[in-house]
Amino acid sequence: MAIATETIRKPKIRHTQCFIDGKWQDAASGKTFATIDPATEETIADVAEGDAADVDRAAKAARRAFDSGPWSRMDARDRGRAIYRLADLIEEEIDELAALESLDNGKPVKDARAADLPLVIDCLRYYAGFADKIHGSTIPIRGNYFSYTRREPVGVAGQIIPWNFPMLMAAWKWGPALAAGCTIVMKPAEQTPLTCLRMAQLAQEAGIPDGVINVVPGYGPTAGAAVVKHPLIDKVAFTGEHRTAQIIMRDAADSLKRLTFELGGKSPNVILADADLEKAAAGTAFGLFFNQGQCCCAGSRVYVEDKIHDEFVARLTELAAGRRLGNPLSLDTDQGPQVDQAQFDKILSYIEKGHQEGAQCRTGGGRSGERGYFVQPTIFSGVTDNMAIARDEIFGPVMSVLKFSDWEELITRANDTFYGLAAAVWTRDISKAHDFARRVRAGTIWVNCYDVFDAAAPFGGFKMSGQGRELGEEGLKAYTESKTVTIAL
Ligand code: NAI
Ligand code: MG
């Protein structure tokens, strides 16, 4: 591990209770759970462990705030201004929030500062500007009638988010929900509750009325399931594992909730021999190793054209081996620990499977250090399509490199997965780039780039990678219902 040159101060922990109806409160059961610093395995703070009773209080508060206003009936411009104010308050506290995110999640503070936080602020501003631009249309129906549609908020939104981008996932869900006039019951991930609670406080300071945003920290099968089953909640937006989404879909059946899912992936990243190989190598390493490999869209199946295979793997290996692992609060750290013991164990078990199945480990291949959930950046080459490391989402810094020679075969192999979140191709051949973009079944295609996100560009999955889209206008629509009004003239 590299020696830190400059380490920033540990942030203050201000909020550890449930935030319900504008008030901080303990869980009704009085229970708490520990949130851990994954770099040291030490407890950062004990946090209220909400469950069904707390979700019930939160859902009632959100329902009241929705049904009786003022949020859903507020002038849309004023609603937009409150969201802008929240973005401004987050910006004022950007360094502190980046440090808190880094502490709770383990991501390098420089990434939180340069990527997560700017995207959070931009997402909220993007949707703030949308608040007064949500409108229906007039429809020329048969007969002497005037018919039009209104776009109305869907109501109370239950939102369940994961731990890999805690604040960003909150922003992706709060932005469109708030702009549409919905109220919110959010359950943050049990691994990373701290920044979401801080955001709730800032939302209150920004003038978002009590009851509009409620945050109930706790576990999935208790607090999360209670959100999904609660009859006063109209919609659930979930990000996480597809197996959890399957449980949520079953649990939501009784109340027929609207559901949107943003799930995992095993995204193909394809490098053709004619690509700018230096850029392609840098983009490929970034597309997999960024955020400790804990990205739903990680480019974890790297297909390299045979002509350049060995040279390209050598470049990737050098980049991976050069990554500096260490204290996430050090400004020169490139890679921090995995989020928790469970993820750490899961990743190491996949590395073991890679060895057993006969892939060649080019670099890494084990844990790093004795303390904290650090995993070495690992590259396997000689991976074939049926190996577990080519099929399963590992969600860690483990890259699988596969070889290809034939383009048609490559397209078939790229699509041979039940996932369909993202895909990338690196080439100077514009026809191949377009062919790839058209034929690969995934919600996002990157050409000569990776992990380019923007609040205006919809994101989500084909197949078992999701349902519906987040971000952009599509992301907003997922928080509205369309109402048709017809008037006899
Ligand atoms: P998970 O899907 O279990 O957790 C995500 C969220 O869902 C958390 O807030 C959790 O408390 C909640 N949850 C869990 N069970 C629930 C239930 N029955 N009802 C309602 N909510 C529930 O994901 P987990 O266990 O944290 O990670 C496991 C794997 O999932 C990872 O290794 C990775 O492969 C994948 N994953 C994918 C993510 C993505 O961005 N697509 C994010 C996190 C994990
Ligand atoms: Mg889980």
XYZ file of C-alpha atoms and ligand atoms in Angstrom:
534
model
C 0.000 0.000 0.000
C 1.200 3.479 -0.840
C 2.087 5.892 1.926
C -0.338 8.745 2.253
C 0.953 12.172 1.375
C -2.022 14.161 2.522
C -4.956 12.841 4.489
C -8.049 14.856 5.133
C -9.708 15.193 8.506
C -12.430 12.714 9.460
C -15.852 14.316 9.020
C -18.263 14.930 11.878
C -21.169 12.504 12.313
C -24.268 14.603 12.909
C -27.279 12.425 12.163
C -27.919 8.822 13.119
C -31.669 8.751 13.752
C -34.651 8.248 11.454
C -35.851 11.446 9.776
C -39.645 11.327 9.805
C -42.045 14.223 9.297
C -39.208 16.709 9.702
C -38.107 15.308 13.067
C -35.179 13.182 14.149
C -36.385 10.149 16.022
C -35.097 6.831 17.292
C -36.481 3.649 15.817
C -39.745 2.671 17.543
C -38.046 -0.541 18.675
C -35.109 1.416 20.100
C -32.755 -0.784 18.088
C -29.613 0.432 16.375
C -27.052 -1.058 14.013
C -23.424 -0.213 13.417
C -22.173 1.403 10.244
C -18.590 0.358 9.636
C -15.535 2.113 8.226
C -14.486 -0.474 5.631
C -10.880 0.749 5.667
C -10.429 -0.120 9.343
C -13.382 -2.434 10.071
C -14.190 -0.176 13.031
C -17.636 1.173 13.877
C -18.189 4.748 12.748
C -21.544 5.205 14.468
C -24.611 3.343 15.654
C -27.611 4.220 13.541
C -31.332 3.823 14.279
C -32.519 0.495 12.904
C -35.889 1.333 11.447
C -38.399 -1.374 10.615
C -42.078 -1.716 9.742
C -43.260 0.563 12.577
C -40.982 3.391 11.475
C -41.825 2.915 7.805
C -45.482 3.139 8.791
C -44.898 6.473 10.508
C -42.900 7.700 7.528
C -45.500 6.542 5.009
C -48.288 8.295 6.951
C -46.246 11.501 7.110
C -45.480 11.319 3.396
C -49.130 10.598 2.591
C -50.283 13.583 4.658
C -47.698 15.827 3.060
C -48.819 14.667 -0.364
C -52.600 14.718 0.132
C -52.873 17.973 2.019
C -49.980 19.828 0.427
C -48.263 22.173 0.423
C -45.697 20.347 -1.698
C -47.897 18.736 -4.329
C -49.975 21.908 -4.687
C -47.158 24.387 -4.435
C -46.476 26.630 -7.389
C -44.146 24.527 -9.519
C -41.601 27.369 -9.748
C -41.354 27.485 -5.951
C -40.885 23.739 -5.821
C -38.081 24.094 -8.325
C -36.462 26.843 -6.259
C -36.439 24.659 -3.145
C -34.655 21.916 -5.086
C -32.138 24.478 -6.389
C -31.541 25.577 -2.786
C -30.885 21.973 -1.750
C -28.304 21.707 -4.549
C -26.695 24.959 -3.364
C -26.502 23.760 0.257
C -24.889 20.509 -0.864
C -22.400 22.508 -2.923
C -21.529 24.650 0.098
C -20.750 21.492 2.032
C -19.150 19.588 -0.797
C -15.849 18.796 0.937
C -17.487 17.652 4.147
C -20.007 15.484 2.308
C -17.322 13.935 0.100
C -15.367 13.020 3.231
C -18.448 11.522 4.888
C -19.226 9.475 1.784
C -15.634 8.280 1.657
C -15.624 7.301 5.326
C -18.873 5.339 5.214
C -18.427 3.708 1.801
C -14.641 3.417 1.470
C -14.411 5.209 -1.872
C -11.421 7.516 -2.378
C -12.332 10.988 -1.212
C -10.905 12.451 -4.411
C -13.448 10.393 -6.425
C -16.311 11.395 -4.156
C -15.237 15.032 -4.554
C -14.647 14.902 -8.312
C -17.389 12.504 -9.431
C -20.158 11.685 -6.948
C -20.784 15.140 -5.518
C -20.730 17.137 -8.782
C -23.134 14.595 -10.293
C -25.413 14.877 -7.243
C -25.548 18.662 -7.526
C -26.034 18.581 -11.286
C -28.838 16.022 -11.037
C -30.758 18.101 -8.492
C -30.349 21.261 -10.589
C -31.403 19.472 -13.746
C -34.649 18.341 -12.128
C -35.173 21.634 -10.301
C -35.382 23.233 -13.741
C -37.945 20.649 -14.806
C -40.417 21.354 -11.998
C -42.306 24.024 -13.981
C -42.006 22.272 -17.336
C -44.146 19.220 -16.682
C -47.185 19.377 -18.884
C -49.599 17.277 -20.858
C -51.005 17.750 -24.327
C -54.251 18.524 -26.093
C -55.713 15.663 -28.078
C -57.959 15.896 -31.130
C -60.568 13.214 -30.322
C -63.607 12.371 -32.436
C -66.797 14.391 -31.778
C -67.436 17.757 -30.194
C -65.148 17.439 -27.213
C -62.074 19.071 -25.822
C -59.635 16.482 -24.520
C -56.316 17.027 -22.821
C -53.873 15.223 -20.550
C -52.368 16.382 -17.296
C -49.183 14.935 -15.833
C -49.704 14.537 -12.131
C -47.331 13.286 -9.437
C -47.617 9.550 -8.796
C -47.993 10.205 -5.061
C -45.838 8.775 -2.290
C -42.638 7.283 -3.672
C -40.850 4.517 -1.788
C -37.174 4.570 -2.689
C -34.677 1.849 -1.835
C -31.059 2.448 -2.711
C -27.727 0.593 -2.575
C -24.393 1.482 -1.056
C -22.133 1.930 -4.074
C -23.053 5.591 -4.771
C -25.125 6.491 -1.728
C -25.640 10.216 -2.304
C -25.847 9.928 -6.066
C -28.518 7.242 -5.866
C -30.451 9.461 -3.464
C -30.161 12.400 -5.887
C -31.282 10.292 -8.863
C -34.384 9.407 -6.894
C -35.128 12.631 -5.039
C -34.571 14.914 -8.053
C -37.375 13.634 -10.288
C -39.684 12.746 -7.384
C -39.459 16.240 -5.900
C -39.761 17.977 -9.266
C -42.917 15.994 -10.026
C -44.431 16.932 -6.652
C -44.179 13.501 -5.032
C -43.324 12.869 -1.405
C -40.720 10.326 -0.364
C -40.006 7.441 1.989
C -36.390 6.488 1.446
C -34.525 3.520 2.811
C -30.783 3.956 2.357
C -28.498 0.925 2.259
C -27.606 -0.474 5.662
C -23.902 -0.189 4.778
C -24.031 3.543 4.041
C -26.787 5.501 5.777
C -24.844 8.601 6.824
C -24.813 10.910 3.793
C -28.476 10.353 3.009
C -29.382 11.441 6.540
C -27.246 14.555 6.110
C -28.994 15.301 2.807
C -32.353 15.087 4.568
C -31.238 17.757 7.032
C -30.053 19.986 4.186
C -33.389 19.468 2.399
C -35.170 20.760 5.481
C -32.849 23.777 5.594
C -33.573 24.345 1.912
C -37.264 24.788 2.769
C -38.613 21.460 1.593
C -41.619 21.022 3.907
C -41.766 18.448 6.697
C -43.063 15.073 5.607
C -41.952 15.500 1.992
C -38.693 13.613 2.516
C -38.554 10.852 5.119
C -35.511 8.654 5.624
C -35.709 5.338 7.472
C -32.370 3.558 7.807
C -32.521 -0.189 8.372
C -32.211 -3.573 6.719
C -33.765 -4.795 3.476
C -35.991 -7.663 4.607
C -37.454 -5.515 7.426
C -37.485 -1.790 6.602
C -37.112 -2.308 2.842
C -39.873 -4.898 2.622
C -42.146 -2.662 4.725
C -41.734 0.126 2.154
C -42.636 -2.277 -0.647
C -45.747 -3.591 1.130
C -47.079 -0.366 2.618
C -50.553 0.416 1.244
C -50.068 4.182 1.466
C -47.037 4.110 -0.825
C -47.840 4.366 -4.546
C -44.572 3.507 -6.207
C -41.252 1.863 -5.467
C -38.023 2.843 -7.167
C -35.256 0.370 -6.422
C -31.583 0.079 -7.266
C -29.684 -3.069 -6.336
C -29.448 -6.721 -7.142
C -31.872 -8.431 -9.569
C -32.682 -11.117 -6.973
C -33.850 -8.412 -4.595
C -35.941 -6.911 -7.397
C -37.638 -10.271 -7.861
C -38.599 -10.313 -4.183
C -39.805 -6.721 -4.436
C -41.951 -7.513 -7.458
C -43.662 -10.317 -5.550
C -44.083 -8.200 -2.422
C -45.535 -5.345 -4.484
C -48.135 -7.549 -6.128
C -50.794 -7.129 -3.440
C -50.859 -3.362 -3.724
C -49.946 -3.316 -7.442
C -47.381 -0.605 -6.943
C -45.677 1.065 -9.829
C -42.140 -0.271 -9.978
C -38.936 0.972 -11.492
C -35.741 -1.034 -11.183
C -32.125 -0.247 -11.882
C -30.243 -3.511 -11.454
C -26.921 -5.130 -12.142
C -24.948 -6.012 -15.218
C -22.128 -7.916 -16.798
C -21.386 -5.334 -19.393
C -19.275 -6.139 -22.467
C -16.498 -3.724 -23.331
C -15.106 -4.437 -26.790
C -11.731 -3.320 -28.113
C -11.103 -3.537 -31.845
C -7.607 -3.607 -33.279
C -8.072 -0.234 -35.016
C -8.868 1.637 -31.776
C -6.676 4.255 -30.139
C -5.186 1.673 -27.815
C -3.821 4.064 -25.245
C -7.211 5.685 -24.744
C -8.961 2.337 -24.922
C -6.721 0.863 -22.226
C -7.192 3.834 -19.917
C -10.963 3.787 -20.503
C -11.174 0.045 -20.013
C -9.271 0.149 -16.722
C -11.434 3.053 -15.546
C -14.621 1.291 -16.699
C -13.884 -1.648 -14.443
C -11.740 -0.456 -11.539
C -13.534 2.833 -10.817
C -15.262 2.786 -7.429
C -13.462 -0.467 -6.477
C -15.334 -2.188 -9.299
C -18.602 -1.591 -7.466
C -20.531 -0.183 -10.416
C -23.692 -1.646 -11.867
C -22.412 -0.775 -15.346
C -18.821 -1.972 -14.794
C -17.221 -3.140 -18.037
C -16.431 -6.526 -16.588
C -16.374 -8.606 -19.790
C -13.514 -7.187 -21.811
C -13.448 -8.589 -25.362
C -10.164 -7.882 -27.132
C -9.580 -8.557 -30.835
C -6.981 -11.317 -31.167
C -4.503 -9.236 -33.240
C -3.870 -6.832 -30.383
C -4.743 -9.102 -27.482
C -1.335 -9.599 -25.888
C -0.242 -6.003 -26.272
C -3.527 -4.739 -24.873
C -3.488 -7.070 -21.879
C 0.040 -5.885 -21.112
C -1.185 -2.264 -21.100
C -4.141 -3.119 -18.851
C -1.912 -5.038 -16.474
C 0.432 -2.092 -16.110
C -2.457 0.266 -15.390
C -4.018 -2.080 -12.831
C -0.741 -2.764 -11.054
C -0.070 0.978 -10.827
C -3.206 1.762 -8.876
C -2.499 3.040 -5.375
C -4.528 1.286 -2.711
C -4.884 2.805 0.700
C -6.715 5.049 3.109
C -9.665 6.476 1.176
C -9.285 9.770 3.012
C -5.771 10.189 1.540
C -5.794 12.420 -1.480
C -3.467 10.194 -3.518
C -5.485 6.992 -3.088
C -6.888 5.494 -6.305
C -8.638 2.522 -4.750
C -10.153 2.069 -1.324
C -11.616 -0.985 0.381
C -14.741 -2.857 -0.718
C -17.831 -1.772 1.161
C -18.133 -4.641 3.632
C -17.098 -8.133 4.653
C -19.810 -9.790 2.555
C -18.703 -8.085 -0.661
C -15.054 -8.712 0.184
C -15.710 -12.440 0.704
C -17.805 -12.669 -2.454
C -15.076 -11.081 -4.586
C -12.335 -13.307 -3.158
C -14.481 -16.358 -3.845
C -14.789 -15.303 -7.513
C -11.030 -14.822 -7.747
C -10.708 -18.370 -6.428
C -13.168 -19.596 -9.071
C -11.149 -17.822 -11.775
C -8.039 -19.742 -10.714
C -9.930 -23.035 -10.477
C -11.543 -22.638 -13.896
C -8.151 -22.145 -15.507
C -8.059 -18.426 -16.324
C -4.626 -16.759 -16.139
C -4.215 -14.228 -13.384
C -2.090 -11.387 -14.808
C -1.981 -9.162 -11.767
C -3.528 -9.051 -8.312
C -5.391 -12.136 -7.233
C -5.937 -11.663 -3.538
C -6.549 -9.343 -0.634
C -4.293 -6.395 0.075
C -3.044 -5.726 3.591
C -4.225 -7.285 6.822
C -6.902 -4.851 7.871
C -9.838 -3.412 5.942
C -11.636 -4.907 2.951
C -8.948 -4.186 0.367
C -8.772 -6.335 -2.763
C -5.908 -6.074 -5.258
C -6.864 -4.878 -8.742
C -7.055 -8.209 -10.531
C -6.985 -9.150 -14.207
C -7.711 -12.574 -15.626
C -6.982 -13.328 -19.280
C -7.779 -16.504 -21.157
C -11.324 -16.256 -19.839
C -13.946 -18.210 -21.781
C -17.652 -17.489 -22.054
C -18.914 -20.107 -19.636
C -16.610 -19.398 -16.708
C -18.300 -17.971 -13.627
C -16.077 -14.876 -13.830
C -17.436 -14.240 -17.346
C -21.078 -14.693 -16.390
C -21.710 -13.431 -12.869
C -21.673 -9.895 -11.569
C -18.648 -9.830 -9.246
C -18.991 -6.183 -8.200
C -15.317 -5.837 -7.402
C -11.945 -4.997 -8.976
C -11.775 -8.185 -11.048
C -11.521 -7.911 -14.831
C -12.151 -10.817 -17.190
C -10.456 -10.553 -20.590
C -11.827 -12.643 -23.457
C -10.468 -12.931 -26.983
C -12.426 -12.570 -30.223
C -11.715 -12.558 -33.930
C -15.059 -12.634 -35.748
C -17.418 -9.653 -35.539
C -20.713 -11.545 -35.946
C -19.654 -14.008 -33.288
C -18.651 -11.128 -31.038
C -22.118 -9.560 -31.232
C -23.717 -12.884 -30.301
C -21.332 -13.353 -27.387
C -21.861 -9.788 -26.156
C -25.603 -10.470 -25.997
C -25.251 -13.876 -24.367
C -26.255 -12.798 -20.862
C -29.492 -12.135 -19.036
C -28.178 -8.678 -18.219
C -28.426 -5.651 -20.494
C -27.307 -2.556 -18.669
C -24.403 -1.120 -20.646
C -21.896 -1.954 -23.370
C -18.952 -0.194 -24.970
C -16.920 -0.440 -28.133
C -13.566 1.148 -28.946
C -12.926 1.561 -32.675
C -12.208 4.088 -35.441
C -14.617 2.223 -37.743
C -17.826 4.243 -37.679
C -19.871 1.477 -39.338
C -18.869 -1.059 -36.726
C -19.597 1.422 -33.949
C -23.127 1.984 -35.243
C -23.663 -1.705 -35.883
C -22.665 -2.436 -32.285
C -24.898 0.318 -30.933
C -27.874 -1.038 -32.835
C -27.440 -4.737 -32.157
C -26.244 -4.994 -28.570
C -29.211 -5.188 -26.246
C -28.319 -2.815 -23.453
C -29.731 0.436 -22.074
C -26.539 2.431 -22.580
C -23.915 2.117 -25.323
C -20.625 3.977 -25.059
C -18.405 4.422 -28.108
C -14.766 5.306 -27.409
C -15.616 6.246 -23.836
C -16.890 4.615 -20.654
C -18.953 5.680 -17.636
C -20.065 8.954 -19.176
C -23.083 9.982 -17.127
C -25.270 13.038 -17.389
C -28.486 13.931 -15.597
C -30.109 14.586 -18.988
C -29.289 11.173 -20.473
C -31.633 8.304 -19.506
C -30.036 5.317 -17.797
C -31.399 1.839 -17.149
C -31.451 -1.729 -18.281
C -32.736 -4.094 -20.920
C -33.629 -7.629 -19.842
C -32.890 -8.409 -16.186
C -30.866 -5.234 -15.708
C -33.929 -3.214 -14.976
C -37.288 -1.784 -15.740
C -37.942 1.808 -16.736
C -35.298 4.513 -16.912
C -33.792 6.983 -14.507
C -32.469 10.443 -15.399
C -33.587 12.647 -18.244
C -37.204 13.259 -19.078
C -37.939 9.531 -18.957
C -36.762 9.464 -15.371
C -39.177 12.247 -14.523
C -42.110 10.544 -16.258
C -41.637 7.557 -13.979
C -42.826 9.807 -11.122
C -45.969 10.974 -12.887
C -49.335 9.605 -13.854
C -51.092 10.731 -16.983
C -54.689 11.882 -16.554
C -57.017 12.356 -19.502
C -59.706 15.034 -19.175
C -62.520 15.202 -21.738
C -65.066 18.018 -21.845
C -68.224 18.081 -23.968
C -68.420 21.331 -25.886
P -29.295 -5.656 -2.364
O -30.096 -5.655 -3.621
O -29.580 -6.714 -1.366
O -29.452 -4.256 -1.608
C -29.849 -3.035 -2.198
C -30.897 -2.357 -1.324
O -32.059 -3.181 -1.236
C -30.453 -2.125 0.123
O -30.972 -0.901 0.579
C -31.101 -3.287 0.853
O -31.306 -3.042 2.211
C -32.414 -3.391 0.118
N -33.077 -4.697 0.243
C -32.499 -5.910 0.424
N -33.439 -6.869 0.518
C -34.647 -6.255 0.392
C -35.994 -6.709 0.411
N -36.299 -7.984 0.586
N -36.977 -5.805 0.251
C -36.696 -4.513 0.060
N -35.436 -4.017 0.051
C -34.417 -4.877 0.203
O -27.773 -5.702 -2.768
P -26.549 -6.080 -1.783
O -26.886 -7.305 -0.991
O -26.159 -4.871 -1.058
O -25.433 -6.451 -2.852
C -25.384 -7.754 -3.417
C -25.011 -7.702 -4.876
O -25.959 -6.945 -5.609
C -23.697 -7.026 -5.196
O -22.616 -7.876 -5.046
C -23.912 -6.624 -6.616
O -23.668 -7.718 -7.461
C -25.370 -6.263 -6.664
N -25.618 -4.817 -6.500
C -25.925 -4.070 -7.588
C -26.098 -2.718 -7.465
C -26.423 -1.873 -8.621
O -26.114 -0.688 -8.608
N -27.084 -2.388 -9.620
C -25.929 -2.033 -6.198
C -25.669 -2.900 -5.084
C -25.506 -4.227 -5.267
Mg -28.359 -7.876 0.540
